[in-house]
Coordinates of C-alpha atoms in Angstrom, one line a residue:
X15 CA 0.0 0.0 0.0
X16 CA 1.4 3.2 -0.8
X17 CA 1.9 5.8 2.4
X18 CA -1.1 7.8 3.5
X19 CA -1.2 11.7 3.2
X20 CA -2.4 13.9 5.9
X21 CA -5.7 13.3 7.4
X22 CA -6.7 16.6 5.7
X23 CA -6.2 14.5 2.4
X24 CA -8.6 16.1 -0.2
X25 CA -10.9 14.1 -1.9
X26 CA -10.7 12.4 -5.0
X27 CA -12.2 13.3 -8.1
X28 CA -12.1 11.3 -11.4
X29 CA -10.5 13.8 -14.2
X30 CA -13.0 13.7 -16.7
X31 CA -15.1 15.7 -14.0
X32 CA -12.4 18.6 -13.9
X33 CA -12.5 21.3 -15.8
X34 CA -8.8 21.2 -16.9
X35 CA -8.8 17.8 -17.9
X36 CA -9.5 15.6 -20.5
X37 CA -12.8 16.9 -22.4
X38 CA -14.1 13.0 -22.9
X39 CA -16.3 11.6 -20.2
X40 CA -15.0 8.3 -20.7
X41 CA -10.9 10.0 -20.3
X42 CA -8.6 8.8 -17.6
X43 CA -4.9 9.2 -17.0
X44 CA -4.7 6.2 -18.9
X45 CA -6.4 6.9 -22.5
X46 CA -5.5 11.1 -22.5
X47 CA -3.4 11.8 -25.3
X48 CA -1.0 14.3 -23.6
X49 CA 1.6 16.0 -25.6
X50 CA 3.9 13.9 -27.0
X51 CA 7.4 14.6 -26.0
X52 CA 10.6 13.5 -28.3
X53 CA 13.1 14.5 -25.5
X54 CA 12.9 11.0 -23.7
X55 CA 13.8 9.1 -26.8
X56 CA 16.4 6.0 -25.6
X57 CA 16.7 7.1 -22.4
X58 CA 15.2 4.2 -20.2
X59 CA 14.0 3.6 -16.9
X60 CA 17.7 3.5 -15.4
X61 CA 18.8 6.0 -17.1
X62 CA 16.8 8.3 -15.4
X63 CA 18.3 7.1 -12.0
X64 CA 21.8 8.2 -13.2
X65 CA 23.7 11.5 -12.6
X66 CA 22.7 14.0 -14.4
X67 CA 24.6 15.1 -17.6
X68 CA 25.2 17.7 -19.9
X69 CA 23.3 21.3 -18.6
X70 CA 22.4 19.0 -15.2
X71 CA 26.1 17.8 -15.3
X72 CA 28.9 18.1 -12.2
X73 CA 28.7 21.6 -12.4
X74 CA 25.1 21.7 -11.6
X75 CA 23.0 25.0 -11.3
X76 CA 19.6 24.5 -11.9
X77 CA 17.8 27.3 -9.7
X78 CA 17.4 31.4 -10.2
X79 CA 16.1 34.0 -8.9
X80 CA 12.8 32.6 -9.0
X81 CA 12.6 28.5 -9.2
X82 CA 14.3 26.9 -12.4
X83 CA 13.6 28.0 -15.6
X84 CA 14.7 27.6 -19.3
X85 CA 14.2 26.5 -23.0
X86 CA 11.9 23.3 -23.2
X87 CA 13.8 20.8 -24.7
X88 CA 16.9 22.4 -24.0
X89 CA 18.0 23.1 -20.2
X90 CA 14.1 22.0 -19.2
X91 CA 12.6 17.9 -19.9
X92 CA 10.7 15.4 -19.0
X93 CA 14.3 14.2 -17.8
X94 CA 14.8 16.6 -15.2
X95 CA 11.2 16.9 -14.2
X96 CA 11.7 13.3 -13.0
X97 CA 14.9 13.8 -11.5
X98 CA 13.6 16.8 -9.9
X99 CA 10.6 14.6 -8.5
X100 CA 12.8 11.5 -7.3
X101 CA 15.1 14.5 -5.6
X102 CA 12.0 15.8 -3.7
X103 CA 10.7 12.7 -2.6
X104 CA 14.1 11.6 -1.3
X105 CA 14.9 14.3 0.6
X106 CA 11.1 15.3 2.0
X107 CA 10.5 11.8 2.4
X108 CA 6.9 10.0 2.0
X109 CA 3.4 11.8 2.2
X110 CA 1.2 14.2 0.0
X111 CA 2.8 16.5 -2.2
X112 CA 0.5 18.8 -4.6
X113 CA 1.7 20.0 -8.0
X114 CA -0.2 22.8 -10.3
X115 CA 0.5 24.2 -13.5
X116 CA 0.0 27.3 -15.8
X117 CA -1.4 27.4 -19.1
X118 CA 1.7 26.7 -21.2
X119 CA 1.4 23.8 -23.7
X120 CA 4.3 21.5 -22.0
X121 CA 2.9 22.3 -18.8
X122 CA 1.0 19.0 -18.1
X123 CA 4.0 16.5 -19.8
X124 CA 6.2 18.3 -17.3
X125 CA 3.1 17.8 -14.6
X126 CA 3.0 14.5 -15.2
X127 CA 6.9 13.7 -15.2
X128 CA 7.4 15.3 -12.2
X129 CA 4.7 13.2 -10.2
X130 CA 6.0 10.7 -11.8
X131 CA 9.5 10.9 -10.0
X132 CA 7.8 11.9 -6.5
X133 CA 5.6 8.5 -6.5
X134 CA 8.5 6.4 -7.6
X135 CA 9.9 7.7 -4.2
X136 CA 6.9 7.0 -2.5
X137 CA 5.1 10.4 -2.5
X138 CA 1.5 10.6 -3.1
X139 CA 0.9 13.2 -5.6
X140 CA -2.4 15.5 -5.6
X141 CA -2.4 17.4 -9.0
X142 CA -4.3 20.7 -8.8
X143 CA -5.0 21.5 -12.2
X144 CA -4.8 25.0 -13.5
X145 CA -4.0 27.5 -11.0
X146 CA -2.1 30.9 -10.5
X147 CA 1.4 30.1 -8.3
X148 CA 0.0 32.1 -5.2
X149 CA -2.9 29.7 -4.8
X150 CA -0.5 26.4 -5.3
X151 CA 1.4 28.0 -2.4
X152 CA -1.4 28.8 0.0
X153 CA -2.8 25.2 -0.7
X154 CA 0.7 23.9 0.1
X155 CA -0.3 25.1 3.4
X156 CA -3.6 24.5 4.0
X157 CA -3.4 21.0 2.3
X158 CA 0.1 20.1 4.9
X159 CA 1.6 18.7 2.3
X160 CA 5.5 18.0 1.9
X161 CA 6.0 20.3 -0.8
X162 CA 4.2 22.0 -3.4
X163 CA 5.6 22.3 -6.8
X164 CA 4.3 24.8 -9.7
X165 CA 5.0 24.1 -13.2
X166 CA 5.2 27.3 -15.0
X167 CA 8.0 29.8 -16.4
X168 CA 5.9 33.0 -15.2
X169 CA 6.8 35.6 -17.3
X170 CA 8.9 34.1 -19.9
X171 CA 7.9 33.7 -23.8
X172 CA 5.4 30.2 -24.7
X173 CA 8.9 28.3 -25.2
X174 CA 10.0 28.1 -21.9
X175 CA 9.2 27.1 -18.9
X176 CA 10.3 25.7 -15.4
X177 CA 9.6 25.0 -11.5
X178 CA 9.0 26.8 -8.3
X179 CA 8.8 24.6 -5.3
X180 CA 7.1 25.4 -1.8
X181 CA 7.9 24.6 1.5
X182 CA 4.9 23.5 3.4
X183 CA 4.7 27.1 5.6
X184 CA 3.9 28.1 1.9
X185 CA 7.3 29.7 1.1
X186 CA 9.2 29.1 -2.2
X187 CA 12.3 26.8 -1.3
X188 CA 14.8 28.4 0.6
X189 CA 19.2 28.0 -0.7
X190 CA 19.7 25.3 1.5
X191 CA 16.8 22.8 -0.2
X192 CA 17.5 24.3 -3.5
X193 CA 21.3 23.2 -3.2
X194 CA 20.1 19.7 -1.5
X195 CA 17.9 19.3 -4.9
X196 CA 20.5 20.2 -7.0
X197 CA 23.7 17.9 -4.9
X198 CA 20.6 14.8 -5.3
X199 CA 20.4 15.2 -8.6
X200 CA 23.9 15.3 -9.6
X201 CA 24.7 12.3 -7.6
X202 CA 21.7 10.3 -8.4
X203 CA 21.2 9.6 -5.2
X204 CA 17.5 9.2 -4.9
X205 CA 15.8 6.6 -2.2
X206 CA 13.7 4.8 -5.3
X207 CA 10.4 2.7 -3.3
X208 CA 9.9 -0.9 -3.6
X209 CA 7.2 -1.8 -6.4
X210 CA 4.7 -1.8 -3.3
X211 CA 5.7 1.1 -2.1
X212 CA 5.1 3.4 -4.8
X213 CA 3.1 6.7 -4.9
X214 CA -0.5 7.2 -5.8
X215 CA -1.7 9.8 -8.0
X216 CA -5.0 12.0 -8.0
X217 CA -6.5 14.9 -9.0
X218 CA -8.9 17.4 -6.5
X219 CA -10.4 20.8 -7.3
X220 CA -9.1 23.0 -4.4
X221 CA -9.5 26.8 -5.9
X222 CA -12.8 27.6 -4.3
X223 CA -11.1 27.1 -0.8
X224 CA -8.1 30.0 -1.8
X225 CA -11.1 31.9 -3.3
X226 CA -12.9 31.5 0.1
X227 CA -10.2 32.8 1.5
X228 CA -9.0 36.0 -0.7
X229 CA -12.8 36.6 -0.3
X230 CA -12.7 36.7 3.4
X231 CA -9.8 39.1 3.4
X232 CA -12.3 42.1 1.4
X233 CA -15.8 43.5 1.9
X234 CA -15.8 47.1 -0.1
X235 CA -18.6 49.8 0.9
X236 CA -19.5 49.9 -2.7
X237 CA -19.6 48.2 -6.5
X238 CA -16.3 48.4 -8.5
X239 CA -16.3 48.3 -12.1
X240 CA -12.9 46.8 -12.8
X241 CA -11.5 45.3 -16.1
X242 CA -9.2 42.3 -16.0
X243 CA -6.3 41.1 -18.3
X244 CA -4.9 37.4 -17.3
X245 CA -3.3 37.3 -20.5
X246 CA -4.7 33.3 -21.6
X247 CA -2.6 32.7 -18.3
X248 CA -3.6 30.7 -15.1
X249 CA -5.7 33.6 -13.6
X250 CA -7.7 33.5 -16.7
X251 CA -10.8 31.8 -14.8
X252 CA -10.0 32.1 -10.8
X253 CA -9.6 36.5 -11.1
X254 CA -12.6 37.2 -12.5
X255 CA -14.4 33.9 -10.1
X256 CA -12.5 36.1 -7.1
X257 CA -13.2 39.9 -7.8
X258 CA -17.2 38.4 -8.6
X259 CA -17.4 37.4 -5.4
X260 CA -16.5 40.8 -3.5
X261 CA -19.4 42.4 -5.7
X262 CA -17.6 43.6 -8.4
X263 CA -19.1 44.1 -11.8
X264 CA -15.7 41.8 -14.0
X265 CA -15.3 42.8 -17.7
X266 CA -12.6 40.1 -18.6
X267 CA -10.0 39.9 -22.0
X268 CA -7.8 37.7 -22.6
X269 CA -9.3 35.0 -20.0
X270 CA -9.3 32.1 -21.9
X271 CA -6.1 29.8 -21.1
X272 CA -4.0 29.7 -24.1
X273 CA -0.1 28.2 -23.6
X274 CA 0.5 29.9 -27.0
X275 CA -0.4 33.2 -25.4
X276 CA -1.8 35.0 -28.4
X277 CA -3.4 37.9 -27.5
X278 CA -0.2 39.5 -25.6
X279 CA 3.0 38.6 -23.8
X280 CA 2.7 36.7 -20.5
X281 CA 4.7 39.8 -18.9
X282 CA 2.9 42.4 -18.5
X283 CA 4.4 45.7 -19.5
X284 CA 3.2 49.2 -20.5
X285 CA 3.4 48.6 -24.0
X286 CA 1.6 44.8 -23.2
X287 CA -1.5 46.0 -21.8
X288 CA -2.2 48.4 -24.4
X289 CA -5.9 46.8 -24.8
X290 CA -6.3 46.4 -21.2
X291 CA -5.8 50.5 -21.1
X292 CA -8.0 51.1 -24.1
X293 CA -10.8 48.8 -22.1
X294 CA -11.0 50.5 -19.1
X295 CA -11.0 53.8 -21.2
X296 CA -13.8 53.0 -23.1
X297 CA -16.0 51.1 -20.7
X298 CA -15.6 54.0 -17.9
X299 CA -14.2 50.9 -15.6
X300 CA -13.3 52.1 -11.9
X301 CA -9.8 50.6 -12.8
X302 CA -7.8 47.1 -14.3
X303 CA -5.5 44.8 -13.5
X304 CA -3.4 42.3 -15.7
X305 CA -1.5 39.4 -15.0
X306 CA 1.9 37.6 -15.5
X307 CA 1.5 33.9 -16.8
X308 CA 1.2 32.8 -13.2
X309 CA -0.3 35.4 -11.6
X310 CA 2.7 35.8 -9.4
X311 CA 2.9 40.0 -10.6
X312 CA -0.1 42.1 -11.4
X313 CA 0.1 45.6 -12.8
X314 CA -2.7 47.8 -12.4
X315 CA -4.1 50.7 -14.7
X316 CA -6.5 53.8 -13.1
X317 CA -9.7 54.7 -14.4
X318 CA -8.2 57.2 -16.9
X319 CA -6.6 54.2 -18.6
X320 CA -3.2 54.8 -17.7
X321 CA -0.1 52.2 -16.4
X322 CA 0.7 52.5 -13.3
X323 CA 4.4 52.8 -12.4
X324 CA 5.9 49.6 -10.9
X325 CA 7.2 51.6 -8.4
X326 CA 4.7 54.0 -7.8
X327 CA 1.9 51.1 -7.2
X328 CA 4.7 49.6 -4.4
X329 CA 5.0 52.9 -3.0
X330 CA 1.8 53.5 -3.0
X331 CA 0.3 50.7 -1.2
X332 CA 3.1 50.4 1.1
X333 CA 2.2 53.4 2.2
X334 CA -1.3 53.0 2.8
X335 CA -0.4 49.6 4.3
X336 CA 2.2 51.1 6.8
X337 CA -0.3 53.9 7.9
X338 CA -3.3 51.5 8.2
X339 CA -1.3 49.4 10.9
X340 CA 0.2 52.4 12.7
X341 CA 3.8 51.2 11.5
X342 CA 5.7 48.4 10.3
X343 CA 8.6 47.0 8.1
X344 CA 9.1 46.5 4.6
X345 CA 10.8 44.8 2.4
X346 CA 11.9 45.5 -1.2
X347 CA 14.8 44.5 -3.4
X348 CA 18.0 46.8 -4.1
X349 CA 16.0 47.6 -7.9
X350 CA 13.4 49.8 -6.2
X351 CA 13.2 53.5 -6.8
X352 CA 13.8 55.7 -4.1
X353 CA 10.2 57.2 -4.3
X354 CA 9.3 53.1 -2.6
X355 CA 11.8 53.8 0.3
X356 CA 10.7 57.5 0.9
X357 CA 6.8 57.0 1.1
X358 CA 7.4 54.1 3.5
X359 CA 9.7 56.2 5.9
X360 CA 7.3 59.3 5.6
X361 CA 3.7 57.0 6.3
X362 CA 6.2 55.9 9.9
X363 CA 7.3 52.8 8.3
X364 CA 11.2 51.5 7.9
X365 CA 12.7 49.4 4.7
X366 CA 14.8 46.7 4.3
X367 CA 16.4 45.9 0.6
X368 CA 17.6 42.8 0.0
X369 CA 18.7 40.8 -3.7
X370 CA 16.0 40.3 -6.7
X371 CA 13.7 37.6 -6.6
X372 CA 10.4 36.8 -4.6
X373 CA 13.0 33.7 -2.6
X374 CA 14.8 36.7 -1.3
X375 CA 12.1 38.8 -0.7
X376 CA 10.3 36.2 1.0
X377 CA 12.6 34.8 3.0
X378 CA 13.5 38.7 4.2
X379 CA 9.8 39.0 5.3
X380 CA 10.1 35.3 7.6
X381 CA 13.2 36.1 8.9
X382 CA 12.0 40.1 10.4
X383 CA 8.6 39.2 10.7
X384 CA 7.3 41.7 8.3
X385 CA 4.6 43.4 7.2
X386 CA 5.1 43.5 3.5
X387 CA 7.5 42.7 1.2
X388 CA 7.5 43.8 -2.5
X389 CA 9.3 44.4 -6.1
X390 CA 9.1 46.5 -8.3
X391 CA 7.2 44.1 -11.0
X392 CA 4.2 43.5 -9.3
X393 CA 5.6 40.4 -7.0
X394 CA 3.9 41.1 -3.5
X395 CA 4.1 39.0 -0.5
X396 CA 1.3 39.5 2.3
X397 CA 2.6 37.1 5.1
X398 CA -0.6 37.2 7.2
X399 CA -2.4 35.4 4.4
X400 CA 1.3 33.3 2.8
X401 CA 4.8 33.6 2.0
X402 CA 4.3 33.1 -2.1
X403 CA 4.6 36.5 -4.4
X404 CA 0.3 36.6 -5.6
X405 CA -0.8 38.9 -8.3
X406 CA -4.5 37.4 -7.6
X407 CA -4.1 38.6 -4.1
X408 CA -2.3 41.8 -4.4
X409 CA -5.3 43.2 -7.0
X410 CA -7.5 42.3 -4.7
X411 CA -5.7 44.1 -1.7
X412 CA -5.3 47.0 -4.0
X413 CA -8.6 47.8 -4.6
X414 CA -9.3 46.8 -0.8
X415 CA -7.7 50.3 -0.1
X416 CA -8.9 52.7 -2.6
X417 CA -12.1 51.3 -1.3
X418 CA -11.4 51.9 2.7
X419 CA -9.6 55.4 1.5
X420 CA -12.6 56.5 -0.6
X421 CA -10.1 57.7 -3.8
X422 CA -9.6 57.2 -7.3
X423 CA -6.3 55.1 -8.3
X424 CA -5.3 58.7 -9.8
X425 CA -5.7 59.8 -6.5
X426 CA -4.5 57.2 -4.6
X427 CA -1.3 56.9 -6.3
X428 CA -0.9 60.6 -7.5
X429 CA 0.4 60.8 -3.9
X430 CA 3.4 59.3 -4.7
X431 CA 6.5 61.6 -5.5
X432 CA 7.8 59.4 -8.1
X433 CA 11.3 59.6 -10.3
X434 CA 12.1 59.3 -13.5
X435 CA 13.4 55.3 -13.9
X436 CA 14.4 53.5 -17.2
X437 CA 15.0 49.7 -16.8
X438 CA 16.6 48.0 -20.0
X439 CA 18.4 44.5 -20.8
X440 CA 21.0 43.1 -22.7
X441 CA 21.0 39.8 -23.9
X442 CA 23.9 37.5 -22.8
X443 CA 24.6 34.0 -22.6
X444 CA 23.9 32.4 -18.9
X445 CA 27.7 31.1 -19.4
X446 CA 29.2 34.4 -19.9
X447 CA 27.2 36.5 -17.5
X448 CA 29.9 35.7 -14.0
X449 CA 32.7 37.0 -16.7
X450 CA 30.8 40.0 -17.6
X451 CA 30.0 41.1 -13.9
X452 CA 33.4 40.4 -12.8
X453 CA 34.9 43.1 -15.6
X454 CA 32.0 45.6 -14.6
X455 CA 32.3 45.5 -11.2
X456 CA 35.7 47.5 -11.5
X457 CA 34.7 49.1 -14.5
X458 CA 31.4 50.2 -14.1
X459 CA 31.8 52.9 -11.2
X460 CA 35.1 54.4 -12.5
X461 CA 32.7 55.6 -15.7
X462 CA 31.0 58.4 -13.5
X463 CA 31.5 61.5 -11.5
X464 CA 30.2 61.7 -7.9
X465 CA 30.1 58.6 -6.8
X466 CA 28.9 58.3 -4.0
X467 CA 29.0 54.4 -3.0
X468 CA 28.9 50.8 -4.7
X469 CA 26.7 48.7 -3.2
X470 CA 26.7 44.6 -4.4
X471 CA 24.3 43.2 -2.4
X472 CA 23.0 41.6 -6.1
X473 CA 24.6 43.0 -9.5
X474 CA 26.8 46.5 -9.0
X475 CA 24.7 49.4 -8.0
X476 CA 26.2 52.6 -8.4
X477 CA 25.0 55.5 -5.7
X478 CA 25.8 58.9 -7.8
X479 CA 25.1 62.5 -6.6
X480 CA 21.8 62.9 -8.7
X481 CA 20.8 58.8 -9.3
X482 CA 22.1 55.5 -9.6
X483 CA 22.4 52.8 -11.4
X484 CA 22.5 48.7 -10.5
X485 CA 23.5 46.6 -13.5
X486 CA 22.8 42.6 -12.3
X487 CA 22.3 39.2 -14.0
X488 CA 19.1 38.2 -14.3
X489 CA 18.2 34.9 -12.3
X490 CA 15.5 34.2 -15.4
X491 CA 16.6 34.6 -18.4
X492 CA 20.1 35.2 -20.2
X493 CA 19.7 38.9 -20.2
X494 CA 21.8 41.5 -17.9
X495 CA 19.6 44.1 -16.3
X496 CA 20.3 48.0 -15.9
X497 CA 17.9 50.0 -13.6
X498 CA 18.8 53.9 -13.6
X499 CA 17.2 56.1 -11.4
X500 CA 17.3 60.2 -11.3
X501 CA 14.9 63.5 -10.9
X502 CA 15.4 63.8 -14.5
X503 CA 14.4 61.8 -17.5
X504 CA 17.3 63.1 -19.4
X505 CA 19.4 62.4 -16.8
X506 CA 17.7 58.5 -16.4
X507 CA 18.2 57.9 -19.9
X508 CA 22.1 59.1 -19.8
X509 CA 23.0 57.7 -17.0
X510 CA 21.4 54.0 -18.2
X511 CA 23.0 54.3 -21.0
X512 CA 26.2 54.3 -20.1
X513 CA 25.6 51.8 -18.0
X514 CA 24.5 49.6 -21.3
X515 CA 27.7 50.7 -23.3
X516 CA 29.7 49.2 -20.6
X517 CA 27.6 45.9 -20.2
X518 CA 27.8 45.7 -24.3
X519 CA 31.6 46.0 -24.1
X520 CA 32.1 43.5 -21.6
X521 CA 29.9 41.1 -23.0
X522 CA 31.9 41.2 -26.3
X523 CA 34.9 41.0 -24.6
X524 CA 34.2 37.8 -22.9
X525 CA 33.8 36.5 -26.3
X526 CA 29.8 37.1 -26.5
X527 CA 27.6 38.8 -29.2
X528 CA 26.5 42.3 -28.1
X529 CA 22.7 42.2 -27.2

């Protein structure tokens, strides 16, 4: 008999009854016909209990800023979701672990293969279905399983894609288990069950308990007209189901999952949500939202149809947040604008900046006991509710406090004094980017006047009289990020781009292509 899960083990439900399975009645596990995958060809079942090879090889470094991502077929399989499961179940040991995905088309093969690794270590596996990462995380919790895992690649283009795992206190896996899943896997050293041992596999619909509780957290004083944007991700049907049942009157685009994301780009950007503007423009909508693929970032737009600033909304809310609760602490990465840090300290609040990534953000916010934690992308963490970055939430908690402060979003987060900032990239191979920082670090500073300090808490950033600048890797894709900050946009622009002359120039002359 395989081992039990918790006694809070959610029911089971045949597949053919959920809606993101198989559209047959008669479908099972057995009979779908899920993607087919060539990337398994000739590698048999012992194979897969070797060390890992080639971009999983000695020198293994699987996780970034934000779970593992990459190319599918390339530095993300079938392969390594195995190994990755086998890892897991070795190292957490038996019980229930619960896996969800986004909307991307390799999504359930990679699903599938990574179950498949947990129960041949004697996990039970509870798959979730369709979800955005924030409610994988909370059900992590409220399910006590030994992990949760999320299949998705959040923000990156259809091709990719990747895995976030959660601890059970609903935090994304901290160093220390990412390095234990990473030494496993390079070994092969995974505690395989006995042919009676082995796993069990089921699905269960659990969304209407996160929406029960995201519902719980609001109750406006009036009707709000709001637009939403999940981009075909995996908000597409749970945001609309969630703002419905505060009262709000939902006008939805893009809310049908798609993995080939047609309509826009899974990350949301000002030039991304274009339609989303236009929509709340011409429907006279209180406000929008949009979403990443995952739901893990949001981005809102005011009732005049207008982005919101990364930074401004953060600043904003943080704000609100610290004067709401009489004080408080936040924490935000070192790529925030200073407008984030000076609207917390005026509303009586104090900051802490840590590196990029909702890991660090998160574990920053269990280790201080914190109010808040944010970036500047629309990743917020509310701890009273979980420990996972949740675009679904953060809306939600958004428009929780226009309603309490009686104010437009204009209004709301006209108060900020915000700066000009221009963030850029520059493509460069992951194997080149250690090279490139290493020449920069030296380099980089001795480029401007008035400098004022160099601070490499993650990436170089650059304090100067009248801005600064951080140049880092990106933990995501094989890009290097600059972030300039001043009180001018012509200063912004100048100052980034000297900052992306010198990243050019050391990326060619570590023997890379300029991006």
């Amino acid at each position: 008999m395989a081992p039990q899960g918790p006694q809070s083990r959610p029911p089971r439900i045949p597949l053919s009854q959920l809606s993101h399975g198989p559209s047959s009645p008669q479908a099972s596990w057995h009979d779908h016909r899920w993607p087919a995958s060539p990337y398994l060809k000739g590698c048999g079942p012992r194979d897969l209990c070797r060390p890992a090879l080639g971009h999983v090889g000695a020198s293994l470094r699987l996780f970034g800023t934000s779970g593992i991502r990459g190319l599918v077929g390339q530095e993300v399989s079938p392969e390594l979701a195995v190994k990755l499961g086998m890892a897991l179940a070795s190292l957490k040991g038996s019980g229930t672990y619960v896996v969800a995905r986004d909307a991307r088309t390799t999504s359930p093969m990679l699903a599938m293969s990574l179950s498949s690794g947990i129960m041949a270590c004697g996990g039970d596996v509870v798959d979730l279905g369709l979800l955005p990462t924030g409610a994988l995380a909370f059900l992590s919790r409220e399910l006590k399983a030994q992990a949760g895992c999320m299949i998705t690649a959040s923000h990156n283009p259809p091709e990719y894609n990747g895995f976030k795992f959660f601890r059970q206190d609903s935090a994304p896996f901290w160093p220390e288990e990412q390095e234990a899943i990473e030494k496993a896997i390079s070994k092969g050293s995974f505690k395989l069950a006995t042919w009676d041992k082995i796993g069990d596999c089921w699905c269960s619909d659990e969304a209407e308990r996160y929406l029960k509780a995201l519902s719980d957290l609001v109750e406006l004083n009036r009707s709000w007209k709001v637009v939403l944007d999940p981009g075909c991700g995996s908000a597409s049907t749970l945001a609309p189901r969630a703002f419905r049942s505060i009262g709000c009157e939902v006008l939805a685009i893009n809310a049908s999952p798609d993995g080939h994301f047609p309509a826009r780009s899974p990350d949301p950007r000002p030039d991304t949500v274009a339609d989303l503007c236009s929509v709340v423009r011409a429907s006279g909508a209180d406000m929008g939202f949009a979403y990443d693929g995952d739901a893990d970032r949001m981005v809102v737009v005011d009732e005049k149809g207008r982005f919101v600033p990364f930074d401004v909304a953060l600043a904003a809310f943080s704000a609100y947040l610290i004067r709401s609760r009489g004080g408080g602490l936040v924490v935000t990465t070192v790529e925030a604008s200073y407008c984030v840090e000076e609207a917390i300290r005026e509303a009586g609040g104090d900051v802490v900046k840590t590196k990029v990534g909702d890991v660090a953000v998160s574990m920053e916010v269990a280790r201080r006991g914190a109010t808040f934690g944010g970036e500047p992308c629309g990743a917020w963490i509310f701890p009273g509710v979980h420990l996972c970055a949740d675009g679904v939430l953060a809306s939600l908690m958004v428009l929780k406090a226009l309603d309490e402060e009686g104010l437009r979003p204009s209004e709301f987060f006209g108060r900020v004094k915000a700066l000009e900032v221009v963030r850029d990239k520059v493509s460069c191979p992951n194997g080149l980017k250690e090279a490139v920082m290493e020449a920069l670090s030296s380099e980089l500073p001795s480029l401007f006047t008035g400098v004022r300090d160099v601070i490499d808490i993650d990436g170089i950033r650059v304090e100067l009289q009248d801005g600064w600048v951080l140049v880092r890797p990106s933990g995501t894709e094989p890009v290097i990020r600059i972030t300039a900050e001043a009180r001018e946009a012509v200063r912004a622009r100048e100052i980034a781009s000297v900052a992306i002359g010198a990243v050019r120039e050391a990326i060619r002359r570590a023997g890379g292509r300029e991006g």
